[in-house]
Short mmCIF file of C-alpha atoms in Angstrom, two decimals:
data_model
loop_
_atom_site.label_atom_id
_atom_site.label_comp_id
_atom_site.label_asym_id
_atom_site.label_seq_id
_atom_site.Cartn_x
_atom_site.Cartn_y
_atom_site.Cartn_z
CA MET K 1 0.00 0.00 0.00
CA THR K 2 1.43 3.31 -1.04
CA GLY K 3 1.78 5.80 1.75
CA THR K 4 1.39 9.55 1.62
CA ILE K 5 4.00 11.66 -0.05
CA THR K 6 5.18 13.00 3.29
CA GLU K 7 5.94 9.42 4.33
CA ALA K 8 8.02 8.68 1.24
CA ALA K 9 11.49 7.26 1.81
CA LEU K 10 12.55 8.70 -1.55
CA ASP K 11 11.37 12.04 -2.89
CA THR K 12 13.59 13.68 -5.45
CA THR K 13 13.30 15.59 -8.69
CA VAL K 14 15.43 14.69 -11.71
CA ALA K 15 16.03 17.64 -14.00
CA ASP K 16 15.53 17.26 -17.72
CA GLY K 17 18.76 15.95 -19.17
CA ASP K 18 19.94 14.55 -15.86
CA GLY K 19 20.05 11.00 -14.52
CA PHE K 20 19.52 9.05 -11.34
CA LEU K 21 20.84 5.89 -9.74
CA GLY K 22 19.15 4.51 -6.67
CA THR K 23 18.26 1.34 -4.83
CA ILE K 24 14.78 -0.05 -4.27
CA PRO K 25 14.52 -2.77 -1.63
CA ALA K 26 12.44 -5.87 -2.31
CA GLY K 27 8.78 -5.06 -1.69
CA GLY K 28 9.37 -1.33 -2.08
CA THR K 29 7.16 0.81 -4.29
CA PHE K 30 8.74 3.23 -6.74
CA ARG K 31 6.79 5.94 -8.55
CA ILE K 32 7.81 8.15 -11.46
CA VAL K 33 5.70 11.27 -11.87
CA ASP K 34 5.61 13.02 -15.25
CA LEU K 35 5.43 16.52 -13.79
CA HIS K 36 4.80 18.43 -17.01
CA GLY K 37 3.71 15.70 -19.44
CA ASN K 38 5.17 13.88 -22.45
CA GLN K 39 8.54 13.13 -20.89
CA ALA K 40 10.42 10.02 -21.94
CA VAL K 41 11.95 8.56 -18.79
CA ASP K 42 14.54 6.04 -19.93
CA THR K 43 14.76 3.46 -17.16
CA LEU K 44 16.78 0.32 -16.46
CA PHE K 45 16.48 -2.11 -13.56
CA TYR K 46 19.23 -4.40 -12.26
CA ASP K 47 19.23 -7.21 -9.72
CA ALA K 48 21.33 -5.53 -7.02
CA ALA K 49 22.98 -8.89 -6.28
CA ASP K 50 23.98 -9.57 -9.90
CA LEU K 51 24.38 -6.79 -12.45
CA ASP K 52 24.30 -9.27 -15.32
CA ASN K 53 20.77 -10.23 -14.24
CA ARG K 54 19.42 -7.06 -15.78
CA TYR K 55 16.12 -5.92 -17.25
CA SER K 56 15.48 -7.47 -20.65
CA ALA K 57 13.10 -5.67 -22.99
CA MET K 58 12.84 -8.58 -25.42
CA ASP K 59 12.18 -11.23 -22.74
CA THR K 60 9.60 -8.95 -21.12
CA VAL K 61 7.81 -8.32 -24.41
CA ARG K 62 7.84 -11.97 -25.45
CA GLU K 63 6.72 -13.48 -22.16
CA GLN K 64 3.75 -11.13 -21.81
CA GLY K 65 2.92 -11.33 -25.54
CA SER K 66 2.64 -7.57 -25.84
CA ALA K 67 4.91 -4.86 -27.16
CA TYR K 68 3.65 -2.28 -24.66
CA LEU K 69 3.92 -2.06 -20.90
CA THR K 70 1.15 -1.04 -18.52
CA ALA K 71 -0.32 -1.95 -15.12
CA GLY K 72 0.15 -5.66 -14.53
CA SER K 73 3.23 -5.96 -16.74
CA ARG K 74 6.01 -7.96 -15.15
CA LEU K 75 9.48 -6.60 -15.87
CA LEU K 76 11.70 -9.60 -16.52
CA SER K 77 15.44 -10.05 -16.40
CA VAL K 78 17.62 -11.88 -18.90
CA ASN K 79 17.28 -14.92 -16.61
CA LEU K 80 13.47 -14.58 -16.69
CA ASP K 81 13.33 -13.47 -13.07
CA VAL K 82 10.59 -10.94 -12.28
CA LEU K 83 12.52 -7.85 -11.23
CA ALA K 84 9.48 -5.62 -10.75
CA THR K 85 5.76 -5.41 -11.47
CA ILE K 86 3.93 -2.33 -12.72
CA THR K 87 1.26 -1.86 -10.07
CA GLU K 88 -0.26 1.47 -11.10
CA ASP K 89 -0.28 3.36 -14.38
CA THR K 90 -2.29 6.50 -15.02
CA CYS K 91 -0.74 6.94 -18.48
CA GLY K 92 -1.71 3.59 -20.01
CA ARG K 93 1.12 2.74 -22.38
CA HIS K 94 4.89 2.69 -22.13
CA ASP K 95 7.49 1.72 -24.73
CA THR K 96 10.30 -0.75 -24.26
CA LEU K 97 11.33 -1.44 -27.87
CA GLY K 98 12.64 2.00 -28.81
CA GLY K 99 15.75 1.89 -26.65
CA ALA K 100 17.75 4.89 -25.59
CA CYS K 101 19.36 7.64 -27.58
CA ALA K 102 23.13 7.74 -27.78
CA GLN K 103 25.50 10.25 -29.32
CA GLU K 104 26.34 7.72 -32.01
CA SER K 105 22.76 6.69 -32.78
CA ASN K 106 21.74 10.35 -32.88
CA VAL K 107 24.32 10.84 -35.63
CA VAL K 108 22.76 7.92 -37.51
CA ARG K 109 19.25 9.23 -37.09
CA TYR K 110 19.67 12.98 -37.37
CA GLY K 111 23.11 13.70 -38.77
CA GLU K 112 26.64 14.59 -37.78
CA HIS K 113 25.65 17.91 -36.21
CA THR K 114 24.11 16.02 -33.25
CA ARG K 115 27.38 14.23 -32.36
CA HIS K 116 28.10 16.19 -29.20
CA GLN K 117 24.59 16.74 -27.93
CA HIS K 118 23.39 15.21 -24.70
CA ALA K 119 22.16 11.62 -24.96
CA CYS K 120 20.77 8.96 -22.60
CA ARG K 121 23.44 6.32 -23.08
CA GLU K 122 26.07 8.73 -21.82
CA THR K 123 23.89 9.57 -18.80
CA PHE K 124 23.37 5.85 -18.09
CA LEU K 125 27.13 5.26 -18.19
CA ARG K 126 27.89 8.26 -15.97
CA TYR K 127 25.42 7.29 -13.24
CA GLY K 128 25.81 3.52 -13.63
CA ALA K 129 29.55 3.71 -13.06
CA GLN K 130 28.87 4.35 -9.36
CA VAL K 131 27.98 0.68 -8.89
CA GLY K 132 29.92 -0.92 -11.74
CA ILE K 133 27.30 -0.76 -14.49
CA GLY K 134 29.35 -0.32 -17.66
CA ALA K 135 28.69 -0.56 -21.38
CA ARG K 136 28.53 -4.36 -21.28
CA GLN K 137 25.72 -4.20 -18.70
CA LEU K 138 23.62 -1.67 -20.64
CA GLY K 139 20.60 -3.47 -22.03
CA HIS K 140 17.59 -2.00 -23.77
CA ASN K 141 15.55 0.19 -21.48
CA ILE K 142 11.96 1.08 -20.75
CA ASN K 143 10.82 4.46 -22.06
CA PHE K 144 8.17 5.37 -19.50
CA PHE K 145 5.47 7.70 -20.92
CA MET K 146 6.69 7.21 -24.48
CA ASN K 147 4.50 6.02 -27.36
CA VAL K 148 6.12 3.92 -30.12
CA PRO K 149 3.31 2.27 -32.10
CA LEU K 150 3.94 -0.86 -34.14
CA THR K 151 1.82 -1.87 -37.13
CA ALA K 152 0.64 -5.24 -38.41
CA GLU K 153 2.81 -4.65 -41.47
CA GLY K 154 5.88 -4.50 -39.26
CA GLY K 155 6.25 -0.74 -39.20
CA LEU K 156 7.45 1.30 -36.26
CA THR K 157 6.86 5.00 -35.62
CA PHE K 158 7.22 7.55 -32.86
CA GLU K 159 4.13 9.49 -31.92
CA ASP K 160 3.07 12.11 -29.47
CA GLY K 161 3.04 10.72 -25.99
CA LEU K 162 -0.15 9.76 -24.22
CA SER K 163 1.01 11.31 -21.01
CA ALA K 164 0.00 14.56 -19.36
CA PRO K 165 1.10 16.63 -16.36
CA GLY K 166 0.86 14.65 -13.15
CA LYS K 167 0.49 11.21 -14.74
CA TYR K 168 2.55 8.55 -13.04
CA VAL K 169 3.65 4.96 -13.15
CA GLU K 170 4.42 2.83 -10.14
CA VAL K 171 6.36 -0.41 -9.82
CA ARG K 172 6.83 -2.84 -6.97
CA ALA K 173 10.33 -4.27 -6.62
CA GLU K 174 10.26 -8.06 -6.48
CA ARG K 175 13.87 -8.21 -5.29
CA ASP K 176 16.52 -5.70 -4.27
CA LEU K 177 17.06 -3.52 -7.32
CA TYR K 178 19.15 -0.76 -8.72
CA VAL K 179 17.16 1.67 -10.80
CA LEU K 180 19.08 3.68 -13.41
CA ILE K 181 17.35 6.60 -15.12
CA SER K 182 18.13 9.04 -17.86
CA ASN K 183 15.46 11.71 -18.03
CA CYS K 184 15.67 11.98 -21.78
CA PRO K 185 17.32 15.21 -22.78
CA GLN K 186 17.47 15.04 -26.51
CA LEU K 187 15.76 17.59 -28.70
CA ASN K 188 15.67 15.82 -32.04
CA ASN K 189 12.36 13.98 -32.03
CA PRO K 190 8.82 14.95 -31.16
CA CYS K 191 8.35 12.57 -28.24
CA ASN K 192 8.42 15.38 -25.72
CA GLY K 193 7.38 18.23 -27.95
CA TRP K 194 10.96 19.54 -28.01
CA ASN K 195 10.41 20.55 -24.41
CA PRO K 196 12.28 18.32 -21.96
CA THR K 197 11.01 18.70 -18.41
CA PRO K 198 11.84 17.36 -14.94
CA VAL K 199 10.29 14.29 -13.35
CA ARG K 200 9.70 13.44 -9.70
CA LEU K 201 10.69 10.14 -8.16
CA LEU K 202 8.96 8.81 -5.06
CA GLY K 203 9.57 5.63 -3.11
CA TRP K 204 7.98 3.90 -0.15
CA TRP K 205 9.73 1.19 1.86
CA MET V 1 28.80 -17.13 -58.03
CA SER V 2 31.98 -16.37 -56.20
CA GLU V 3 34.01 -18.97 -54.40
CA VAL V 4 32.71 -20.42 -51.12
CA LEU V 5 35.46 -19.79 -48.56
CA LEU V 6 33.78 -21.62 -45.72
CA SER V 7 30.76 -23.88 -45.56
CA HIS V 8 29.34 -25.32 -42.38
CA GLU V 9 26.05 -27.04 -41.66
CA ILE V 10 24.66 -26.35 -38.21
CA PRO V 11 22.19 -29.04 -37.19
CA GLY V 12 18.93 -28.02 -35.54
CA GLY V 13 19.24 -27.26 -31.82
CA ALA V 14 22.95 -26.47 -31.95
CA ALA V 15 25.16 -23.38 -31.75
CA TRP V 16 28.14 -22.11 -33.71
CA SER V 17 30.20 -18.98 -34.08
CA VAL V 18 32.28 -17.57 -36.89
CA LEU V 19 34.45 -14.52 -37.53
CA VAL V 20 33.55 -12.96 -40.85
CA ARG V 21 35.96 -10.52 -42.42
CA GLY V 22 34.59 -7.19 -43.58
CA GLY V 23 33.59 -7.31 -47.25
CA ARG V 24 32.52 -10.92 -47.15
CA GLU V 25 29.02 -12.32 -47.23
CA LEU V 26 27.49 -14.80 -44.82
CA LYS V 27 24.62 -16.73 -46.37
CA LEU V 28 22.30 -18.66 -44.06
CA THR V 29 20.05 -21.27 -45.69
CA ALA V 30 17.39 -23.28 -43.88
CA THR V 31 18.06 -26.96 -44.53
CA GLY V 32 14.87 -28.22 -42.87
CA GLU V 33 11.39 -27.16 -41.85
CA GLY V 34 11.05 -25.27 -38.57
CA ALA V 35 14.41 -23.53 -38.86
CA ASN V 36 15.20 -20.61 -36.60
CA CYS V 37 18.59 -18.95 -36.34
CA SER V 38 18.98 -16.73 -33.27
CA THR V 39 21.91 -14.47 -34.08
CA LEU V 40 24.19 -12.20 -32.04
CA LEU V 41 26.63 -9.84 -33.75
CA PHE V 42 29.76 -8.16 -32.37
CA ALA V 43 32.36 -5.87 -33.87
CA ALA V 44 35.36 -8.20 -33.88
CA HIS V 45 37.82 -5.46 -32.94
CA HIS V 46 35.87 -4.03 -30.03
CA PRO V 47 35.25 -5.69 -26.66
CA VAL V 48 31.82 -4.13 -26.17
CA ASP V 49 30.38 -2.97 -29.47
CA ARG V 50 27.50 -5.21 -30.49
CA LEU V 51 24.19 -5.38 -32.32
CA ASN V 52 21.65 -2.88 -31.02
CA VAL V 53 18.18 -4.02 -32.10
CA PRO V 54 16.22 -0.93 -30.94
CA ASP V 55 18.63 1.41 -32.73
CA THR V 56 18.48 -0.77 -35.86
CA LEU V 57 14.69 -0.79 -35.88
CA LYS V 58 14.00 2.83 -35.00
CA ALA V 59 16.61 4.26 -37.37
CA GLN V 60 14.99 2.39 -40.25
CA MET V 61 11.38 2.69 -38.99
CA SER V 62 10.73 -1.01 -38.99
CA ALA V 63 9.67 -3.57 -36.40
CA ARG V 64 10.96 -6.46 -38.52
CA ILE V 65 14.30 -7.24 -40.16
CA HIS V 66 14.27 -7.38 -43.96
CA ALA V 67 16.57 -6.61 -46.88
CA PRO V 68 18.22 -4.13 -47.45
CA MET V 69 18.27 -3.02 -43.80
CA VAL V 70 21.55 -2.40 -42.06
CA LEU V 71 22.20 -4.10 -38.70
CA MET V 72 23.61 -1.38 -36.44
CA SER V 73 25.77 -1.51 -33.35
CA ASP V 74 25.60 0.29 -30.01
CA ARG V 75 28.11 2.75 -31.42
CA GLY V 76 26.09 3.67 -34.50
CA THR V 77 28.04 1.62 -36.98
CA ALA V 78 26.83 -0.87 -39.56
CA LEU V 79 27.92 -4.38 -38.58
CA CYS V 80 26.19 -6.15 -41.48
CA SER V 81 23.80 -5.30 -44.28
CA VAL V 82 20.94 -7.67 -45.07
CA THR V 83 21.67 -7.81 -48.78
CA GLY V 84 18.99 -10.31 -49.74
CA SER V 85 16.49 -12.82 -48.43
CA SER V 86 13.77 -15.13 -49.66
CA LEU V 87 11.70 -13.94 -46.67
CA ASP V 88 10.62 -10.36 -45.97
CA TRP V 89 10.22 -10.77 -42.22
CA HIS V 90 12.80 -11.87 -39.66
CA ASP V 91 11.92 -11.42 -35.98
CA ALA V 92 13.97 -9.18 -33.71
CA LEU V 93 11.45 -8.47 -30.93
CA SER V 94 11.42 -11.77 -29.09
CA GLY V 95 14.91 -12.50 -27.84
CA HIS V 96 16.36 -15.99 -27.68
CA SER V 97 15.14 -19.06 -25.84
CA VAL V 98 16.25 -19.22 -22.21
CA ASP V 99 14.18 -22.04 -20.76
CA VAL V 100 13.19 -25.10 -22.82
CA ALA V 101 11.43 -26.98 -20.01
CA LYS V 102 8.09 -26.45 -21.79
CA TYR V 103 9.16 -29.11 -24.27
CA GLY V 104 9.44 -31.66 -21.47
CA PRO V 105 12.36 -33.16 -19.60
CA SER V 106 15.50 -33.84 -21.59
CA SER V 107 19.00 -34.79 -20.61
CA TYR V 108 22.20 -36.05 -22.10
CA SER V 109 21.82 -39.35 -20.29
CA ALA V 110 18.32 -39.91 -21.67
CA ASP V 111 18.52 -38.30 -25.10
CA ARG V 112 22.25 -38.45 -25.85
CA ASN V 113 23.24 -35.82 -28.41
CA ALA V 114 19.59 -35.08 -29.18
CA TRP V 115 19.05 -33.51 -25.75
CA ARG V 116 17.28 -30.19 -25.88
CA ARG V 117 19.26 -27.09 -25.09
CA SER V 118 18.18 -23.47 -25.22
CA ALA V 119 19.70 -20.80 -27.41
CA ARG V 120 21.02 -19.32 -24.15
CA ASP V 121 23.01 -22.49 -23.45
CA GLY V 122 24.44 -22.43 -26.97
CA PHE V 123 25.19 -18.71 -26.95
CA LEU V 124 27.03 -18.89 -23.63
CA SER V 125 29.01 -21.90 -24.77
CA GLU V 126 30.12 -20.06 -27.92
CA LEU V 127 30.66 -16.71 -26.17
CA ARG V 128 32.99 -18.29 -23.63
CA LYS V 129 35.21 -19.54 -26.45
CA HIS V 130 35.71 -15.89 -27.32
CA GLY V 131 36.37 -14.78 -23.75
CA ARG V 132 32.87 -13.41 -23.35
CA GLY V 133 30.05 -14.22 -20.96
CA PRO V 134 26.56 -13.37 -19.73
CA ALA V 135 27.15 -9.60 -19.81
CA ASP V 136 27.66 -9.88 -23.57
CA LEU V 137 24.24 -11.39 -24.24
CA HIS V 138 22.06 -8.92 -26.11
CA ALA V 139 18.89 -8.70 -28.17
CA CYS V 140 19.21 -11.00 -31.18
CA VAL V 141 17.73 -11.37 -34.62
CA ASN V 142 15.74 -14.58 -35.08
CA PHE V 143 16.32 -15.26 -38.76
CA PHE V 144 13.62 -17.39 -40.44
CA SER V 145 11.03 -16.59 -37.74
CA LYS V 146 8.07 -14.22 -37.73
CA VAL V 147 6.14 -12.90 -34.77
CA ALA V 148 3.04 -11.10 -36.04
CA ILE V 149 2.00 -7.81 -34.47
CA SER V 150 -1.63 -6.78 -33.97
CA GLY V 151 -2.83 -3.19 -33.98
CA ASP V 152 -2.79 -3.07 -30.19
CA GLY V 153 0.72 -4.44 -29.92
CA LEU V 154 -0.06 -8.07 -29.18
CA LEU V 155 2.54 -10.50 -30.51
CA THR V 156 1.77 -13.92 -32.00
CA PHE V 157 4.24 -16.51 -33.27
CA ALA V 158 3.64 -17.35 -36.95
CA PRO V 159 4.18 -21.11 -37.35
CA GLY V 160 5.72 -22.49 -40.53
CA HIS V 161 7.13 -19.12 -41.66
CA ALA V 162 10.25 -20.61 -43.22
CA SER V 163 10.64 -23.67 -45.41
CA ALA V 164 13.72 -25.65 -46.37
CA GLY V 165 15.64 -23.56 -48.89
CA ASP V 166 14.72 -20.16 -47.47
CA TRP V 167 17.81 -17.98 -47.16
CA VAL V 168 19.23 -14.65 -46.04
CA THR V 169 22.54 -13.00 -46.90
CA LEU V 170 24.50 -10.67 -44.62
CA ARG V 171 27.37 -8.56 -45.96
CA ALA V 172 29.90 -7.90 -43.20
CA GLU V 173 30.59 -4.15 -43.12
CA MET V 174 33.55 -4.66 -40.78
CA ASP V 175 35.14 -7.73 -39.23
CA VAL V 176 32.33 -9.27 -37.19
CA LEU V 177 31.90 -12.10 -34.73
CA VAL V 178 28.64 -13.90 -35.50
CA VAL V 179 27.18 -16.19 -32.84
CA LEU V 180 24.37 -18.46 -34.01
CA SER V 181 21.91 -20.81 -32.35
CA THR V 182 19.52 -23.10 -34.22
CA SER V 183 17.39 -23.85 -31.17
CA PRO V 184 13.70 -23.14 -31.88
CA HIS V 185 12.28 -19.65 -31.58
CA PRO V 186 11.33 -19.04 -27.93
CA LEU V 187 7.64 -18.83 -28.89
CA ASP V 188 7.65 -21.95 -31.05
CA PRO V 189 5.31 -24.44 -29.34
CA GLN V 190 7.15 -27.40 -30.91
CA TRP V 191 10.68 -28.69 -30.52
CA ASN V 192 11.36 -29.43 -34.15
CA PRO V 193 14.47 -27.43 -34.98
CA GLY V 194 15.63 -27.31 -38.59
CA GLY V 195 19.26 -27.03 -39.54
CA VAL V 196 20.99 -24.06 -41.14
CA LEU V 197 23.77 -24.06 -43.72
CA ALA V 198 26.24 -21.20 -43.22
CA GLU V 199 28.44 -20.18 -46.16
CA VAL V 200 31.01 -17.39 -46.38
CA ARG V 201 31.98 -15.88 -49.73
CA PRO V 202 33.66 -12.71 -50.92
CA ALA V 203 30.96 -10.06 -51.52
CA PRO V 204 31.06 -7.62 -54.43
CA GLU V 205 32.15 -4.12 -53.44
CA PRO V 206 28.92 -2.11 -53.00
CA GLY V 207 28.39 0.47 -55.72
CA GLU V 208 26.65 3.82 -55.49
CA ASP V 209 23.35 2.12 -56.24
CA ASP V 210 23.76 -0.48 -53.49
CA PRO V 211 20.29 -1.02 -51.95
CA SER V 212 21.57 -0.83 -48.37
CA TRP V 213 23.37 2.46 -49.06
CA THR V 214 20.34 3.97 -50.79
CA PHE V 215 17.62 2.51 -48.52
CA ARG V 216 17.51 5.41 -46.06
CA ASP V 217 19.80 8.28 -45.09
CA GLU V 218 20.13 6.59 -41.69
CA SER V 219 21.34 3.34 -43.25
CA ALA V 220 23.96 5.19 -45.30
CA ARG V 221 25.19 7.10 -42.24
CA ALA V 222 25.68 3.85 -40.29
CA LEU V 223 27.54 2.35 -43.26
CA ARG V 224 29.72 5.44 -43.52
CA ALA V 225 30.45 5.23 -39.79
CA ALA V 226 31.58 1.62 -40.21
CA ARG V 227 34.13 2.72 -42.80
CA GLY V 228 35.44 5.29 -40.34
CA VAL V 229 36.02 2.87 -37.47
CA LEU V 230 39.55 1.89 -38.42
CA ALA V 231 40.86 5.08 -39.93
#
């Protein structure tokens, strides 16, 4: 049961373009609040006891038979362990197939002029280094609040998010976890209306 | 047809790995029904750089792998180009098989060399030969398999997608380590793995009209980046 905000063990704001690394104990509840709407909160989860037992987008998608995440989705690791469960979702759809932006993939997608712009992969590596998460441990993340529709013909597009100010998603940790976040800073696609904004993180345990 | 430099038949339910020099072509041909070829790709020169499925898909606006898409790495470089295929859909959303218990108990003592092993078992066995391990596992392409997508994002395995004789060709855009498993697709309800013939040949130098170079600006940029890796 989620407590009141004043009882939260974690209450912090992550600026647009910044990252976060924290721990969530087993049984703890972790909430991400989209303060201004249409953010893309790039998020990875790791088994705190084994960094190689990390969130796996493809295993999660396959085992639940759905490309999108919402309340009830179990977030699986590469070993098929349930790392966390989405317990509440006032947005309704989250992407986990689009991955994170990187300086190098931005060059591929948008051109050489984006080479030295901020990107999520760099933020992941900067914050992850605190506990030994390096490039080899970086899997494909969840993009909370992001909308990446697939089509029956095998197409993939990016569309305006379904989120709005104050919408949130909440997960329950099923084991001790690290959570690694990049609050997507890039300004090259329409997913956040070219207006990156801060998010609030809350935790109860 | 240019000279076959290497030819190897991988039986169903097995794993194999091969280093393919840049400029050569790896052709995979299904030798039986029910073939699936879960495939990991690494830049041979780089300890970390590897296939990045989300980047590959989103840069080319596709949720399936088909010719003439370019398979891109974490560092924005083309590892291989899919230069041709008899199939227009290869799955990259489903990952590789981890647990094969759904097919029933199997062991070496009971089933001898026909015992059932997951793609994970095969991948790790091959990766360790190259000094790699679980941290190097990443999202794969499942050649010869299709997982259909509904309008609301539900995924359904398409049985019987590939037949014996179906094929796909990959042109190595740099020296690449290719790790292959012919265990069934993780959503395949049956354990009936087909074999795959792997052949390596010299590939013609791509011209200005090469389909992978002209497919999308993004594909060309990843190909250009690959040429810049070893300046």
